[in-house]
Each structure stands twice: as structure tokens, then as C-alpha cells.
Coordinates of C-alpha atoms and ligand atoms in Angstrom, one line a residue:
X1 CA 140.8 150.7 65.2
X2 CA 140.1 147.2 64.3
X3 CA 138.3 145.2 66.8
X4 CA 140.4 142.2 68.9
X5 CA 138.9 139.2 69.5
X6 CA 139.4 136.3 72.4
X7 CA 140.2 134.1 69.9
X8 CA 141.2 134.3 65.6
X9 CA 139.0 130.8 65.7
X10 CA 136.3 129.2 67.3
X11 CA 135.2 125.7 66.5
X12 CA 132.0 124.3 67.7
X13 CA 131.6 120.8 67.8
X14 CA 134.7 118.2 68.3
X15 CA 134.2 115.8 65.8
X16 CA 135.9 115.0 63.0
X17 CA 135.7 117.8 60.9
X18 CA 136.0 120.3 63.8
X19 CA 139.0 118.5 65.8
X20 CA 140.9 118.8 62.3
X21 CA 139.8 121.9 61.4
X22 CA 140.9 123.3 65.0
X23 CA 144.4 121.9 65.5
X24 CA 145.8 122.5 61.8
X25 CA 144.7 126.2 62.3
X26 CA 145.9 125.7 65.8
X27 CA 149.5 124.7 64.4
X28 CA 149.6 127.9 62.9
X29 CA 149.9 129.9 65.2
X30 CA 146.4 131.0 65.2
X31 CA 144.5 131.3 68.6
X32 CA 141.7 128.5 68.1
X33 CA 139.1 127.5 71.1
X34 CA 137.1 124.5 70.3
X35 CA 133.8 123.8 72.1
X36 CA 132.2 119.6 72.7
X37 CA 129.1 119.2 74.3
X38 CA 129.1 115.4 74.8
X39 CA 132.9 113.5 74.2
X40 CA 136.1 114.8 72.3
X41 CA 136.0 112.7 68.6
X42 CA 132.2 113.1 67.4
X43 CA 129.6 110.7 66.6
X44 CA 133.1 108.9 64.5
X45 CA 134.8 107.7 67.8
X46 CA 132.4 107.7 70.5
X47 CA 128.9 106.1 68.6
X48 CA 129.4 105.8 64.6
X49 CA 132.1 104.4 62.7
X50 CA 134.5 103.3 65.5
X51 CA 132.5 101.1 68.2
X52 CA 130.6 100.1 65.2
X53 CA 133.1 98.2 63.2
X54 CA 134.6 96.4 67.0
X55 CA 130.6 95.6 66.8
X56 CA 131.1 94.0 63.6
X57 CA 134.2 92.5 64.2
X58 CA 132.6 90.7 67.3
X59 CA 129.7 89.5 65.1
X60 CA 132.2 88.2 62.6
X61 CA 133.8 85.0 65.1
X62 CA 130.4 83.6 64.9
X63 CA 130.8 82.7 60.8
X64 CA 134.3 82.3 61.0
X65 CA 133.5 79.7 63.9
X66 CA 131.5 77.7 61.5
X67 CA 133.4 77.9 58.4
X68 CA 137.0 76.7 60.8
X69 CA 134.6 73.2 61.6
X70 CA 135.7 72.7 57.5
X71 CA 139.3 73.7 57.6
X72 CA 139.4 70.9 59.8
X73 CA 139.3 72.4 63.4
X74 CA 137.0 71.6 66.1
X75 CA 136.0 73.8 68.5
X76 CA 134.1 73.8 71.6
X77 CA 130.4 75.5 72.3
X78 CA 131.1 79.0 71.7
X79 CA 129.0 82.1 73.8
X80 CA 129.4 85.9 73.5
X81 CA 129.9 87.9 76.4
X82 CA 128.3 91.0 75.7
X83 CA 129.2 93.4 79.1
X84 CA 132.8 91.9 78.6
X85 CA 132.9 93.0 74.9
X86 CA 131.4 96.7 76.2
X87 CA 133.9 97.1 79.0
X88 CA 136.6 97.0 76.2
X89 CA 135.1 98.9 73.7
X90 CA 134.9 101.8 76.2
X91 CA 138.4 101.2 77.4
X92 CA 139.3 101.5 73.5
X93 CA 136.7 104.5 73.1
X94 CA 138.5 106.6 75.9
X95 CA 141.8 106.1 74.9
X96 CA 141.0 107.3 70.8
X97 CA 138.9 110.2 72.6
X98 CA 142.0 110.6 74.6
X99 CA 144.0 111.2 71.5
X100 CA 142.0 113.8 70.3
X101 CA 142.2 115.5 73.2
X102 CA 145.8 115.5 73.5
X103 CA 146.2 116.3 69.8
X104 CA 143.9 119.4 70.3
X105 CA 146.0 120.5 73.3
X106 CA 149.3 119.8 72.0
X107 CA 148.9 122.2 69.2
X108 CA 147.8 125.0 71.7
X109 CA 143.9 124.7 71.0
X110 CA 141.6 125.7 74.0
X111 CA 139.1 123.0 74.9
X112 CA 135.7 123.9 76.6
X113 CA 133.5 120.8 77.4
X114 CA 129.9 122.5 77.3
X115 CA 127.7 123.4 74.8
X116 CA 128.2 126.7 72.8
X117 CA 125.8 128.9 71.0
X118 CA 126.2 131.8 69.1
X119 CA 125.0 135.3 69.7
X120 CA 125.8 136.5 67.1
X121 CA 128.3 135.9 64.2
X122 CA 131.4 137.0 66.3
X123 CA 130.0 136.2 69.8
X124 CA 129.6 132.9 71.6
X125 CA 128.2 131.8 74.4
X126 CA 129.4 128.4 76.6
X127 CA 126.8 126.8 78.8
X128 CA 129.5 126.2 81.3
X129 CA 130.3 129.7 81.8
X130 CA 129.0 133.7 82.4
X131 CA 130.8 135.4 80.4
X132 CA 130.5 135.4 76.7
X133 CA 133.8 134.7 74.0
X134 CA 134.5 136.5 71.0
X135 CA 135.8 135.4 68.0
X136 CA 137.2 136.2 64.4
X137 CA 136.1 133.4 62.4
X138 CA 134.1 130.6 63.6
X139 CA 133.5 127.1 62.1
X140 CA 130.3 125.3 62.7
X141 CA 131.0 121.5 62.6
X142 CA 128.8 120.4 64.9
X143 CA 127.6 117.1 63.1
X144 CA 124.0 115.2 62.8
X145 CA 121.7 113.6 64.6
X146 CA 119.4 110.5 64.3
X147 CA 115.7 111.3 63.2
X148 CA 112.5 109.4 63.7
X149 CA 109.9 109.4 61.9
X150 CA 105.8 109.8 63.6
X151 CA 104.3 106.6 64.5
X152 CA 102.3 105.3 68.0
X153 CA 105.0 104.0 70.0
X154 CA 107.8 105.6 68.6
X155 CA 109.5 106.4 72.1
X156 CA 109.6 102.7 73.0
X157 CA 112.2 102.2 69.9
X158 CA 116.6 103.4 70.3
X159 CA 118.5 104.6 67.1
X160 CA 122.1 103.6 66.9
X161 CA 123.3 106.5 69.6
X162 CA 121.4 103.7 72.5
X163 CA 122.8 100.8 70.3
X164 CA 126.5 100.7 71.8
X165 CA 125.3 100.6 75.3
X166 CA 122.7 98.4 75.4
X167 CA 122.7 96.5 79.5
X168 CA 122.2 93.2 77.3
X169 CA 122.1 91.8 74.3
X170 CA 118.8 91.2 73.1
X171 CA 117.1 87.7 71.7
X172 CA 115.6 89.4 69.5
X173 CA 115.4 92.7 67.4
X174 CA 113.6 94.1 65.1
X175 CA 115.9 97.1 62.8
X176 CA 113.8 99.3 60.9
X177 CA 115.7 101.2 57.5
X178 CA 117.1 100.6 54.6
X179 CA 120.3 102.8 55.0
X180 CA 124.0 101.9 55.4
X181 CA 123.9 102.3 59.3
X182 CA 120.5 99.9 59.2
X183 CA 122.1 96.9 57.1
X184 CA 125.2 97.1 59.4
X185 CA 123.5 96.3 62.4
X186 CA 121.2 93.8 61.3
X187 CA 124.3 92.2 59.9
X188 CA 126.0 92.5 63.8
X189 CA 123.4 92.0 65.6
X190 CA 122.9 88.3 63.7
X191 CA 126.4 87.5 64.0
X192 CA 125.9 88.0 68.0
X193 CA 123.2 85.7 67.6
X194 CA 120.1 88.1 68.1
X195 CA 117.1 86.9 66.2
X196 CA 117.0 89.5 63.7
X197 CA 114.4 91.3 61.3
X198 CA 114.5 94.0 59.1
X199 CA 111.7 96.2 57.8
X200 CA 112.2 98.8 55.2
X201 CA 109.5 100.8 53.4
X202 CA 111.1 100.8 49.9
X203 CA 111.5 98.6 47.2
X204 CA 115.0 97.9 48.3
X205 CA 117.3 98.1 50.4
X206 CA 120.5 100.5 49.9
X207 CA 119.2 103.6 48.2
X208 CA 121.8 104.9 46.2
X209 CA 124.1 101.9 45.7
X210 CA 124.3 99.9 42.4
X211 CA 121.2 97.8 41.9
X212 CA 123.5 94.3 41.6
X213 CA 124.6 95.3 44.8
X214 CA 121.3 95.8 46.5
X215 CA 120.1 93.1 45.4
X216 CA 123.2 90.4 46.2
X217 CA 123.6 92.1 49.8
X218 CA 119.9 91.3 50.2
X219 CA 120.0 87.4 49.0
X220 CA 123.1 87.4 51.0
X221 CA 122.1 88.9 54.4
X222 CA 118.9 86.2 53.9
X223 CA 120.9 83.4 53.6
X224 CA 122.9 83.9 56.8
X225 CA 119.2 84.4 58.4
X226 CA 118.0 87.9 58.6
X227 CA 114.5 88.2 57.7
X228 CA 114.0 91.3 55.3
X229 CA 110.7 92.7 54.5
X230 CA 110.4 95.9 52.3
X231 CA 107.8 97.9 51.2
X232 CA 106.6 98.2 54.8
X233 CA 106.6 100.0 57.9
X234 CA 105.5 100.6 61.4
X235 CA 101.2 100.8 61.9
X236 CA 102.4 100.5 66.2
X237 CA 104.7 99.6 68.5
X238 CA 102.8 98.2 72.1
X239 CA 104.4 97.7 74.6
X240 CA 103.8 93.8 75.9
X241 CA 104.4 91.5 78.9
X242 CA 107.8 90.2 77.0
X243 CA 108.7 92.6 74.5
X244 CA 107.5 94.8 72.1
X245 CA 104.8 94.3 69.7
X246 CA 105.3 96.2 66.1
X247 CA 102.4 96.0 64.2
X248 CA 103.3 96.0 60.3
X249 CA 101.6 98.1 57.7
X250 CA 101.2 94.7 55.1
X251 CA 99.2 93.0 58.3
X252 CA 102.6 91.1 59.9
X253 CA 103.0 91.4 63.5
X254 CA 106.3 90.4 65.2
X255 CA 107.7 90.8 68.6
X256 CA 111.2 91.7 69.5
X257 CA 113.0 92.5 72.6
X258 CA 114.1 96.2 70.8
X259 CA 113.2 97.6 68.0
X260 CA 116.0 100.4 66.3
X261 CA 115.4 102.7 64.0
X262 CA 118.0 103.9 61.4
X263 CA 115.8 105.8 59.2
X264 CA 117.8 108.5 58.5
X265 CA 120.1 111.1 60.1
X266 CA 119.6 115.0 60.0
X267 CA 122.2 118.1 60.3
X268 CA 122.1 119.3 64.1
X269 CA 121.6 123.1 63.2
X270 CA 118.9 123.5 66.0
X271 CA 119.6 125.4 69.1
X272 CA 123.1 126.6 67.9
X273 CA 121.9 130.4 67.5
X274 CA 122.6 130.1 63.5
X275 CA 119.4 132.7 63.0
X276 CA 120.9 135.3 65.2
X277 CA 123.8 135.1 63.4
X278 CA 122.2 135.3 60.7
X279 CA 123.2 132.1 58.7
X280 CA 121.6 130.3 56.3
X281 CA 120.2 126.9 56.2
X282 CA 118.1 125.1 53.6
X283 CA 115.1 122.9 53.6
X284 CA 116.5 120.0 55.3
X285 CA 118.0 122.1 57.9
X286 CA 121.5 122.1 57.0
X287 CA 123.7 124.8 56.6
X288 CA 124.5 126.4 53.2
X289 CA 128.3 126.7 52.3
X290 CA 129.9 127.4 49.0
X291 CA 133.1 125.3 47.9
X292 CA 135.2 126.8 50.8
X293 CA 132.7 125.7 53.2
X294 CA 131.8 129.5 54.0
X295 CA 128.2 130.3 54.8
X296 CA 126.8 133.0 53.6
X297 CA 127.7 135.2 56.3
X298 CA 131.6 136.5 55.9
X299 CA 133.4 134.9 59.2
X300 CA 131.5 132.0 59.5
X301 CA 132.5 128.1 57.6
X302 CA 130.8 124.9 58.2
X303 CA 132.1 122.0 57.6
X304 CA 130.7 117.7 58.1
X305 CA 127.7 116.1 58.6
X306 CA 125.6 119.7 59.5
X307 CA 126.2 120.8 56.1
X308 CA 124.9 117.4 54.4
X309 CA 127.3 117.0 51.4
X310 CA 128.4 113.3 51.8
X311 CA 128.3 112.2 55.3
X312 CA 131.3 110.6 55.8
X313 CA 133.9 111.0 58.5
X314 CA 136.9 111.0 55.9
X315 CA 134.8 114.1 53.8
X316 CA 134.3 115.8 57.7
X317 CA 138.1 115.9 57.8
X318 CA 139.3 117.0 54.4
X319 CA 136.9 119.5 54.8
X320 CA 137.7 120.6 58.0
X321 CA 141.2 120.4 56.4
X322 CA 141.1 122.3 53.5
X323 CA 139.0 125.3 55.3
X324 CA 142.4 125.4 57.3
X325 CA 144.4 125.3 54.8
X326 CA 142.1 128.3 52.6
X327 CA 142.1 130.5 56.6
X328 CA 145.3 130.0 58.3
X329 CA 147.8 128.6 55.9
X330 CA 147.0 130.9 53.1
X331 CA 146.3 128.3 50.6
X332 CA 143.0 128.7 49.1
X333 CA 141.9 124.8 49.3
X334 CA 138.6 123.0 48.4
X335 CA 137.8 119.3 48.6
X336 CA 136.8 117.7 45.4
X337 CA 133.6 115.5 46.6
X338 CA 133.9 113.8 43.3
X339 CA 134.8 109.9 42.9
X340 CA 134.5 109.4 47.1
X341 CA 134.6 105.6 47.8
X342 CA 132.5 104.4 50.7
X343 CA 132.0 100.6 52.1
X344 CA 129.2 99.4 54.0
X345 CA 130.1 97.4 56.9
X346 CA 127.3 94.8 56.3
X347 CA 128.2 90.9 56.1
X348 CA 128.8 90.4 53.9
X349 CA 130.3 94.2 53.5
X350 CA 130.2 96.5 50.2
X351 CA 133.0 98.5 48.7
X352 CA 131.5 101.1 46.3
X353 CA 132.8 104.2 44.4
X354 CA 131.8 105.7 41.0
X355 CA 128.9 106.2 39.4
X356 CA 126.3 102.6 39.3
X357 CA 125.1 101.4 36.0
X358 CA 121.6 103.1 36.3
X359 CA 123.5 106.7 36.8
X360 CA 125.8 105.8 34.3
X361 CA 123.3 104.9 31.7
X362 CA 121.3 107.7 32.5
X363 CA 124.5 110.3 32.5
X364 CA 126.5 108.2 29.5
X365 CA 123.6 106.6 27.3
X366 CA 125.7 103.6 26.7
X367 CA 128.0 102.3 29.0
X368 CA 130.1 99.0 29.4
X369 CA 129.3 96.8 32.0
X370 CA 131.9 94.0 33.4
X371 CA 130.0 91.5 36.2
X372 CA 131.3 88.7 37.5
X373 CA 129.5 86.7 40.6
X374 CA 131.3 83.3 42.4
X375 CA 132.1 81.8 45.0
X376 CA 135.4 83.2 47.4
X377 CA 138.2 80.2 47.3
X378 CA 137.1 80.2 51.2
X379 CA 133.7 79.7 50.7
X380 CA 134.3 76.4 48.1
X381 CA 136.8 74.8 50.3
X382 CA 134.6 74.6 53.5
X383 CA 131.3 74.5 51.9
X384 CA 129.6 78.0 52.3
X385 CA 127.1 79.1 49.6
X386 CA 127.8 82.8 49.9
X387 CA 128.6 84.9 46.5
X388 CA 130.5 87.5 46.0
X389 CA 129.9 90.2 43.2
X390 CA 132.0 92.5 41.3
X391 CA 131.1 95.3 38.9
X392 CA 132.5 97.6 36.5
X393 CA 131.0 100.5 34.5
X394 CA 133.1 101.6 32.1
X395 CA 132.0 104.5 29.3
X396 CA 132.7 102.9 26.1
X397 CA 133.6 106.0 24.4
X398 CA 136.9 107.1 26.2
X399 CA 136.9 103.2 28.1
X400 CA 137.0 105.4 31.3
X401 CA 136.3 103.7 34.5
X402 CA 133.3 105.1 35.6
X403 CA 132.4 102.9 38.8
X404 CA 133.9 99.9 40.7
X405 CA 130.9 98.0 43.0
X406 CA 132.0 95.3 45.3
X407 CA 129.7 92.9 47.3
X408 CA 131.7 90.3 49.8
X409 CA 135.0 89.9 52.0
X410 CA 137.6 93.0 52.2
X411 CA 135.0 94.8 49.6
X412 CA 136.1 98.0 51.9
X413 CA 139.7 97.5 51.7
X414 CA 139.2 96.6 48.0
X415 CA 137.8 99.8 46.9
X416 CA 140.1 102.1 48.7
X417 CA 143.0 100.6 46.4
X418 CA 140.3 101.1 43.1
X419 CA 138.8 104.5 44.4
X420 CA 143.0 105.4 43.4
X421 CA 142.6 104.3 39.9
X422 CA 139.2 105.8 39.1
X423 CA 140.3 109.2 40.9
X424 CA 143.0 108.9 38.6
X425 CA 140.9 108.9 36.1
X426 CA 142.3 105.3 34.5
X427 CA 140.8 103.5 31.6
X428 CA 140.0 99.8 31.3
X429 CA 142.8 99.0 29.2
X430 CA 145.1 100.6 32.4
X431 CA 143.4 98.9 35.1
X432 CA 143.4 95.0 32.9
X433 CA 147.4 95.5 32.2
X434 CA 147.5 95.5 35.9
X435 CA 149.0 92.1 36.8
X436 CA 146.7 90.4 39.3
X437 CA 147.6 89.0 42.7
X438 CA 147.0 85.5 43.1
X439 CA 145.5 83.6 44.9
X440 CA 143.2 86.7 45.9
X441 CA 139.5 87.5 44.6
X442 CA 140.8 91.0 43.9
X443 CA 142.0 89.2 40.8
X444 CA 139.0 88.6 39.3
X445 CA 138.6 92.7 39.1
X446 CA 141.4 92.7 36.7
X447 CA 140.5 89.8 34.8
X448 CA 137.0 90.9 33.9
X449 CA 136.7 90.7 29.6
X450 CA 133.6 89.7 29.0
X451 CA 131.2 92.4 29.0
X452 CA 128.0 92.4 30.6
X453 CA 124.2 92.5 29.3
X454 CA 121.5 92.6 31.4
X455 CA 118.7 90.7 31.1
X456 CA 116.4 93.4 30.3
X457 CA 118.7 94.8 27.6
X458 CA 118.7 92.0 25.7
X459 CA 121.6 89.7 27.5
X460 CA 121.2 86.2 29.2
X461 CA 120.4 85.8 32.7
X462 CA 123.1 85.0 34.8
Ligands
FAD1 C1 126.2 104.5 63.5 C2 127.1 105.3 62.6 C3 128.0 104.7 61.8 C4 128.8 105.4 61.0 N1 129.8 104.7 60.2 C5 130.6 105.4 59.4 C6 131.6 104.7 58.7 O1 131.8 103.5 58.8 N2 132.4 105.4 57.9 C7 132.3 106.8 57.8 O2 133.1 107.4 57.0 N3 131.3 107.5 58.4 C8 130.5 106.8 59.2 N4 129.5 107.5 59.9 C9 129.3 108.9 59.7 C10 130.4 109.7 60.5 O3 130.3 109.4 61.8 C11 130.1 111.2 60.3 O4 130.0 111.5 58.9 C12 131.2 112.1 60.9 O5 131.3 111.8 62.3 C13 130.8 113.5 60.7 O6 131.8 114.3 61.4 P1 131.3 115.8 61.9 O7 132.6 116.4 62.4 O8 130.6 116.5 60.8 O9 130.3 115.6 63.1 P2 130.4 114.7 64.4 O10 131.4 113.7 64.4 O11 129.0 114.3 64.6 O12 130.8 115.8 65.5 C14 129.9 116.8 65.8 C15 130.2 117.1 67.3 O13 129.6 118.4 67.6 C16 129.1 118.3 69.0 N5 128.1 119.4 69.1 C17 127.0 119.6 68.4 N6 126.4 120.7 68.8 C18 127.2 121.3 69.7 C19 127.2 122.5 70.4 N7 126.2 123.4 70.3 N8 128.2 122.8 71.3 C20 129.2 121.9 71.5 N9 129.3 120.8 70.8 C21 128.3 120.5 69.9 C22 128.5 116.9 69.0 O14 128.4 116.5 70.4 C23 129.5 116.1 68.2 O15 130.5 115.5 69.1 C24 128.7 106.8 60.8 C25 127.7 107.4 61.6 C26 126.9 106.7 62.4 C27 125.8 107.4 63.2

């Protein structure tokens, strides 16, 4: 007789793979519980993307204060009320956790607000409860975590999860990484006025991205005051009188009011009973799936940040979507993790998808290269210095698109329009006979003829 189970699905881990996951299987009819340990909506909602960009959309009024002085307004002496902004960040917070929750229940989906741990690949247990839950198939989506590294003082520093509920805004702060989340809140934390520093123990900041727009962000985050140092890190952190006192490996010492760490976030496999299930995780600690998002053992899927592909709340959902689609809708779906944009929310912010030149070049040989650096219309009428850069790989041989790179204002809304063309697969020739939209900077992506040399190959220094 075959064996019946409490539930055809359980999902552990509400975020935004697992809340998707649960209520399209849910809407099938299927029986689907769904247990959160901390807040419906994941590290997205409650401490990543979400509070994050109302963070940076705070720190933003203090450069659009200035540059309004040369549009001919006059304004009074500005401050920043930092419990006011956090009372309305959490009211916005609970209402989008709110949403998930009702979402979740409206399609018939169980929700259990503890932690769950399996016992084995059909059995779970809920640490608000006796009795164990069985269940057919189970998706692990339970996300990531913040890692730090060893150094003396380490517990004196926060990561980003202490970040949006800091009692005050600090004077000053020192951010250690050189990672999306790291450039972000540097970038916030010196549009709320913060004294801010930045240490990062590579060459560069922005592993990963297109060298151009390392390098711009960096000249651009300097000139609106951050201090960057690379190749450097944490000898200490001491507790002082005032403050803390981080002790730099290239002899610098500097004291801040907080120091944060973003140096890196890993999959959160530990404690979740994965061995006894028998699943299988690799070196880094995150769990091994094939193209369905199915682990090696037959009724268990993971999907998100805990399986480490690209760790990104839009990949979490189509993910968490498509193993739906393959379980409960009979439609054998994968998500194609090729040619996914992504922006960094820095100030100024990046819009990136595509290969960069250096992966081109090394992939292609040859490639084309289309650059163009100026100043925003904004920017000339009230004075600003600030740059903005736009890039464009294009393989010569088929005059493919290969990667769009944007550095400076609506760079993330920019690229999600471009990430269409170059999914698409368009050429050059395609994306020029696009008429441009004027007066925008977009235009100048269309308008880009002259190609590119670098310096080192031979071209003249721009
Ligand atoms: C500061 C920050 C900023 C970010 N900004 C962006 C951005 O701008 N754009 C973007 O696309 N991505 C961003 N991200 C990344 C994005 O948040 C993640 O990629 C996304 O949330 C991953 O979704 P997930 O479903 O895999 O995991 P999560 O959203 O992390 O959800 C996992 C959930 O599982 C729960 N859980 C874990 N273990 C258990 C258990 N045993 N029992 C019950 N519940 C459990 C956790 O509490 C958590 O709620 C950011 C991340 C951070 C930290």
C-alpha cells in the first residue's frame, strides 16, 4: 500500500524562493505546509533588498538637497531623523510580510512559525511542536547567512542583519568588504551623513563586475567623501572610551562608532538535519541540486541562496517557481541562470548584465568594446563633477551583445530594459537602429559608434 503523508509538500524557510515555491504548488491543489523561523518574506523583505533600498532612498535627499541649491531653490538646514525613518520602515516591513502571509494562506498553504528540521528525508520536525510531520516532497529554501571572518575583536563588529535596527545613527563607521551589500551601505550610510570608511582586502572593490565599473564606482564613491582603502584588513578591533578602535593591517588606525562587516554571506545548511537525510552539500556548505533544483536524494529540491547559484532574490523565485511548475503543474521547468542582470544600489548605483570585457576577451579572444564616460545633463546644469559610464562588449564575429555595464543614475532600471535585448540575444546593429529617447542618458547607449581601445591594447587614454 503506498504510504500517506501529512502533507504532498513541505517548504522550509519563507523567503523568497520558498514563499513562491509553496503557494504555486499550493494553488494546485497540492497540500503544502511551509515552516519560518524568524519573519514571513526572507532576508528579501525583512533585512536585505527591501529596508535596504528605503535606506538608500533616505541617503539620497542629502545630494538631491545640494544639487536643488543650483536649480535655483533654497532650502532650509536640513537633519535626518533616524528613529522616525525606522518607525516607518517597520510599518512598511510588516505590511509586505503581511502580504506574504496572506498570499500563503489564501492559496491553502499551512504556516508554522518555528524552526523545522528534518529527520529524515520524509520526516520533519517543528520546534514549536511534539509531534513530528510527514511529507512527500520537501523543498529546502531556507536562505544564507552573514559570515565573519577570525580576527581579535570580531564580536564588537554587526553585519547588515544589526544594520536596519541600529538605536542611532552613528557619527561615524567603519564598513569592511568589497561586495555589493558593502558598497551599498557605505554609500547610505554617507548620504545620512555618517563619517564613513571602507576597508577591503583586495585590489578592488566589486569582484566580479567589469573593471571600468570598479574602478568609476570607486573615484565616484571618493568624490562624494567615503574614504576607501584596499588591500587591507583588520589586525584588531579594541574596544575604547568613545568607540572602537580597528587597528589596520598597512599600520592605519581609525576609530568609528560601529564597525560592519559584509565580507561575505554563506548558505544556511547547518542545523537543518540535511545529513540525516542524507543530502548532499559541497565544500562551501551549500546544497547540491541538478537543473530542477533536486538534490541528490529523490523527494527532496532546494532552491535560493542555500544552494549558492546566483544569490539573488529574483533567481530565489524563478527557482522556487519553476520547481513548482516541474512538481505540481506537470511542466518539467528549469531556470536558465544565463544573461541575469543585477544592479548595485551604491551611489552612484550600477546596472550590470553580460559578460565584462576581461571574461569576454578571455571567452571571445577579440571582442568590441563601446565606452562612453560624461557628465548626466543634471550634473552640468547645477555644477556636480560626477561621471557616469557606459559599456558595451560586443563579439565582433556575430556583432552579438555580449555585456551592457552601467555606472550612474537609474543604472538599475537601465539594465532591466537592456538585460531584454541581450536575453534576446540582439546584435549591435539591432540595439543602434533603436531610436533613442531624448533628453535621457539612456541615449547615449544607443548612440555608442566609436569603438573602444584600451590603453593597454594599444588605444588612447581617455
Ligand atoms: C543586505 C542585503 C541586501 C540584498 N539586496 C538585494 C538586492 O538588492 N537585490 C536582490 O536581488 N537580492 C538582494 N539580496 C539577496 C536576497 O535577499 C537573497 O538572494 C534572497 O532573499 C534569497 O532568497 P531565499 O528564499 O533563498 O532565502 P531567504 O530570503 O534568506 O529566506 C530563507 C528563510 O528561511 C528561514 N529559515 C532558515 N532555516 C530555517 C529553518 N530551519 N526553519 C524555518 N525557517 C528557516 C530564514 O529565517 C529565512 O526567512 C540582499 C541580501 C542582503 C543580505
Amino acid at each position: 500500500m503506498a504510504r500517506t503523508f501529512d502533507y504532498d509538500l513541505y517548504v522550509i524557510g519563507a523567503g523568497s524562493g520558498g514563499v513562491r515555491a509553496a503557494r504555486l504548488a499550493a494553488m494546485s491543489g497540492a497540500k503544502v505546509g511551509i515552516a519560518e523561523e524568524y519573519r514571513v518574506g526572507g532576508t528579501c523583505v525583512v533585512r536585505g533588498c527591501v529596508p535596504k533600498k528605503f535606506m538608500v532612498y533616505a541617503s539620497e535627499f542629502s545630494s538631491a538637497f545640494e544639487s536643488a541649491k543650483g536649480f535655483g531653490w533654497s532650502l532650509g538646514e536640513a537633519t535626518f531623523d533616524w528613529p522616525a525613518f525606522l518607525r516607518a520602515k517597520d510599518i512598511e516591513i510588516a505590511r509586505l510580510s503581511g502580504l506574504y502571509v496572506t498570499g500563503l494562506q489564501n492559496a491553502g498553504a499551512d504556516i508554522a512559525h518555528a524552526r523545522a528540521e528534518l529527520q529524515d528525508a520524509h520526516t520533519i520536525t517543528l520546534s514549536d511542536r511534539d509531534r513530528a510531520l510527514s511529507a512527500e516532497k520537501v523543498l529546502v529554501a531556507s536562505g544564507g547567512r552573514p559570515t565573519l571572518p577570525e580576527a581579535p575583536g570580531i564580536e564588537y563588529v554587526i553585519t547588515s542583519e544589526e544594520a536596519f535596527q541600529l538605536p542611532q545613527l552613528p557619527k561615524r563607521i567603519l564598513v569592511v568588504g568589497g561586495g555589493y551589500i558593502a558598497v551599498e551601505f557605505a554609500g547610505i550610510f554617507k548620504g545620512l551623513g555618517v563619517e564613513t570608511t571602507l576597508i577591503y582586502r583586495g585590489a578592488n572593490i566589486l569582484r566580479g563586475f567589469d573593471n571600468d565599473v570598479r574602478s568609476h564606482l570607486t573615484m565616484e564613491m571618493e568624490r562624494r567623501g567615503i574614504a576607501i582603502m584596499t588591500g587591507c584588513e583588520h589586525a584588531k578591533i579594541e574596544k575604547t572610551a568613545s568607540g572602537l578602535k580597528s587597528t589596520l593591517t598597512n599600520g592605519h588606525e581609525i576609530e568609528t562608532d560601529i564597525v560592519m562587516y559584509c565580507t561575505g554571506r554563506s548558505p544556511h545548511t547547518k542545523g537543518l538535519g540535511l545529513e540525516s537525510a542524507g543530502v548532499e552539500i559541497n565544500n562551501k556548505g551549500a546544497v547540491v541540486v541538478d537543473r530542477y533544483s533536486k538534490t541528490n536524494v529523490d523527494n527532496i529540491w532546494a532552491v535560493g541562496d542555500v544552494t549558492d547559484r546566483i544569490n539573488l532574490t529574483p533567481v530565489a523565485i524563478r527557482e522556487g517557481a519553476a520547481f513548482s511548475e516541474t512538481e505540481f503543474y506537470g511542466r518539467p521547468t528549469s531556470f536558465d541562470h544565463e544573461m541575469v542582470a543585477s544592479a548595485v544600489f551604491s551611489q552612484p548605483p550600477v546596472g550590470a548584465v553580460g559578460l565584462t570585457e576581461a571574461d569576454a576577451r578571455h571567452q571571445y579572444g577579440k571582442v568590441d568594446v563601446y565606452r562612453a564616460i560624461f557628465r548626466p545633463m543634471k550634473a552640468t546644469f547645477y555644477g556636480g563633477s560626477e561621471r557616469m559610464l557606459m559599456k558595451l562588449i560586443v563579439d565582433p564575429a556575430t556583432d552579438k551583445l555580449l555585456g551592457c555595464h552601467i555606472v550612474g543614475p537609474d543604472a538599475p532600471e537601465m539594465i532591466q530594459m537592456a538585460a531584454i535585448a541581450l536575453k534576446m540575444g540582439a546584435t549591435k546593429h539591432q540595439w543602434d537602429s533603436t531610436c533613442a529617447v531624448h533628453p535621457t542618458a539612456a541615449e547615449e547607449l544607443v548612440t555608442m559608434r566609436e569603438k573602444y581601445v584600451p590603453p593597454e591594447l594599444g588605444g588612447m587614454p581617455s
